GROMACS .gro file of C-alpha atoms in nm:
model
  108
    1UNK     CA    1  12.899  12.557   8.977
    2UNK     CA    2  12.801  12.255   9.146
    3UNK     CA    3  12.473  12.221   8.958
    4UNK     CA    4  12.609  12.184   8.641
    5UNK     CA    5  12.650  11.841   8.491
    6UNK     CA    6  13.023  11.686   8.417
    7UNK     CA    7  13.102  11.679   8.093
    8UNK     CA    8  13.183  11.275   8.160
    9UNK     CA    9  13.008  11.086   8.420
   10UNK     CA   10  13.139  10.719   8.459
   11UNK     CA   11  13.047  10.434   8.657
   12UNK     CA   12  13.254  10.237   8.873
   13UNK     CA   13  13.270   9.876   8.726
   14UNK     CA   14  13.069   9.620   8.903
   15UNK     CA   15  13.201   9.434   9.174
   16UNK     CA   16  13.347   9.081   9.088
   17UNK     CA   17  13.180   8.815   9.247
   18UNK     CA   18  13.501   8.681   9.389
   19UNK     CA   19  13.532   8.969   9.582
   20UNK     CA   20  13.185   8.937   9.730
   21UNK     CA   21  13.187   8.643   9.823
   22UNK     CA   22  13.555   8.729   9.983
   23UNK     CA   23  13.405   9.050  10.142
   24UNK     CA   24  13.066   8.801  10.279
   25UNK     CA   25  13.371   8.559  10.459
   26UNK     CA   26  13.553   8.845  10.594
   27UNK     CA   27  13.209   8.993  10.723
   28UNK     CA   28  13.133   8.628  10.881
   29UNK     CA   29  13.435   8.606  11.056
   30UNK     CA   30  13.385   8.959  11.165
   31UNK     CA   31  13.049   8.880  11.310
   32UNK     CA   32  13.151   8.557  11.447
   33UNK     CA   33  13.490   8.758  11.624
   34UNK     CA   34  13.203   9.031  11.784
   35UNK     CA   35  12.967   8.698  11.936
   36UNK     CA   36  13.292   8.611  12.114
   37UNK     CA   37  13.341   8.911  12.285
   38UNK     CA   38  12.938   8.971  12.378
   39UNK     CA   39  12.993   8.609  12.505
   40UNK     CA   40  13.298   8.780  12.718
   41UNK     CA   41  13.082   9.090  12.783
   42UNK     CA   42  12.835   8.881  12.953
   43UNK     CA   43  13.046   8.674  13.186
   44UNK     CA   44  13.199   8.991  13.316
   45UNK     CA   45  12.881   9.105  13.375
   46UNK     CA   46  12.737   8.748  13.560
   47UNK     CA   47  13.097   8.789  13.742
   48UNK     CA   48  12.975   9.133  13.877
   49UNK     CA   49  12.610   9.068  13.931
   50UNK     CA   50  12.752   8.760  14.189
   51UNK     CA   51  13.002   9.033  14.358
   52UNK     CA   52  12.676   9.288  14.424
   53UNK     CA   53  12.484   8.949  14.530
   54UNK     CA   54  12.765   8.914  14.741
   55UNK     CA   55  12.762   9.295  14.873
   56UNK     CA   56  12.376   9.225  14.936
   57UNK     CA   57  12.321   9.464  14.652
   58UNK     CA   58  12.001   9.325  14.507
   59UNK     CA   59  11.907   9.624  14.287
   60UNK     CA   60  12.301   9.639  14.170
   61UNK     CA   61  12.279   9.239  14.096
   62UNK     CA   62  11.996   9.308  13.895
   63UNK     CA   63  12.142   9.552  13.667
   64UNK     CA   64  12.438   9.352  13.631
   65UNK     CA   65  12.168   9.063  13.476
   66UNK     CA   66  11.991   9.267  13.292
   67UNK     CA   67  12.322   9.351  13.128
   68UNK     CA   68  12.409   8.953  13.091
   69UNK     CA   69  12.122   8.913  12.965
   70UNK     CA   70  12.102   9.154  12.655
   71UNK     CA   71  12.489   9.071  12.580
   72UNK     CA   72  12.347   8.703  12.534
   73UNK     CA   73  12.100   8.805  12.277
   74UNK     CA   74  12.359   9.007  12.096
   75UNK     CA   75  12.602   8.730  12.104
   76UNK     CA   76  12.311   8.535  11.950
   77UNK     CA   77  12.217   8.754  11.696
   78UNK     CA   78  12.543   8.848  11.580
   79UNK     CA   79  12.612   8.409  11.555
   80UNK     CA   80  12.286   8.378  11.324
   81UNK     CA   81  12.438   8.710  11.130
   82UNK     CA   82  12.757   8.506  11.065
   83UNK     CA   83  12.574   8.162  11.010
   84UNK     CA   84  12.345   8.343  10.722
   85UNK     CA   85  12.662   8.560  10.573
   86UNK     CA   86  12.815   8.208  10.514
   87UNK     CA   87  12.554   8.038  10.374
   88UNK     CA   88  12.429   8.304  10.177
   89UNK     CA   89  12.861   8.304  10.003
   90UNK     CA   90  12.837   7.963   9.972
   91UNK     CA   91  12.514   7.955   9.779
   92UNK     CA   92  12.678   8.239   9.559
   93UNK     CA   93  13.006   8.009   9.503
   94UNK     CA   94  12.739   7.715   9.447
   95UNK     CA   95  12.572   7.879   9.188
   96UNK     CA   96  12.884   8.022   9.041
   97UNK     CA   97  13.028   7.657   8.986
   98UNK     CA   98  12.742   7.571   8.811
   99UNK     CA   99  12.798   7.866   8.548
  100UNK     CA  100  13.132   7.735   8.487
  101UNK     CA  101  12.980   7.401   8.438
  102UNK     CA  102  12.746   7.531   8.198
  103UNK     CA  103  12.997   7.718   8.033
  104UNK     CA  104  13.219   7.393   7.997
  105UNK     CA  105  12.943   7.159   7.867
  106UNK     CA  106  12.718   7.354   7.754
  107UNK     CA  107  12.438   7.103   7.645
  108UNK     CA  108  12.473   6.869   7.956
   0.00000   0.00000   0.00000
């Protein structure tokens, strides 16, 4: 049934580094598309915390802060996340280059 063991098991091949390093540039931009939009998030919520200020709705105004305030640290976060996907492809393509080099002279 399911227990049993296939007759042929295979592996899928290993990915190619070009397509990492692709896939760590998409996921950059991703991350660096997602700070934008916490950065919107929070001035939406600064916008409404001065509307409840303006109501005389302290505890409202508050929330509203609070809110700014943890959409800044994701913003943040999610910057350093794209900042350390990017460095961490371009040390891969780095490296990479000096393969080929290697390859090409190979007792430079």
């Amino acid at each position: 049934m399911g227990n049993e063991p296939s007759a042929k098991q295979t592996r899928p091949p290993p990915p190619d580094i070009y397509d990492m390093m692709f896939q760590m540039k998409m996921t950059s931009k991703q991350f660096e598309r997602e700070s934008k939009k916490a950065e919107a998030d929070k001035k939406k919520e600064m916008a409404k915390a001065r509307e409840a200020l303006k109501k005389g709705n302290e505890e409202g105004a508050r929330l509203f802060l609070a809110n700014a305030g943890r959409k800044q640290q994701e913003a943040s976060n999610l910057l350093k996340m794209s900042h350390k996907m990017e460095a961490i492809a371009s040390q891969i393509k780095g490296s990479q280059n000096q393969v080929a080099v290697k390859f090409v002279f190979p007792f430079s």
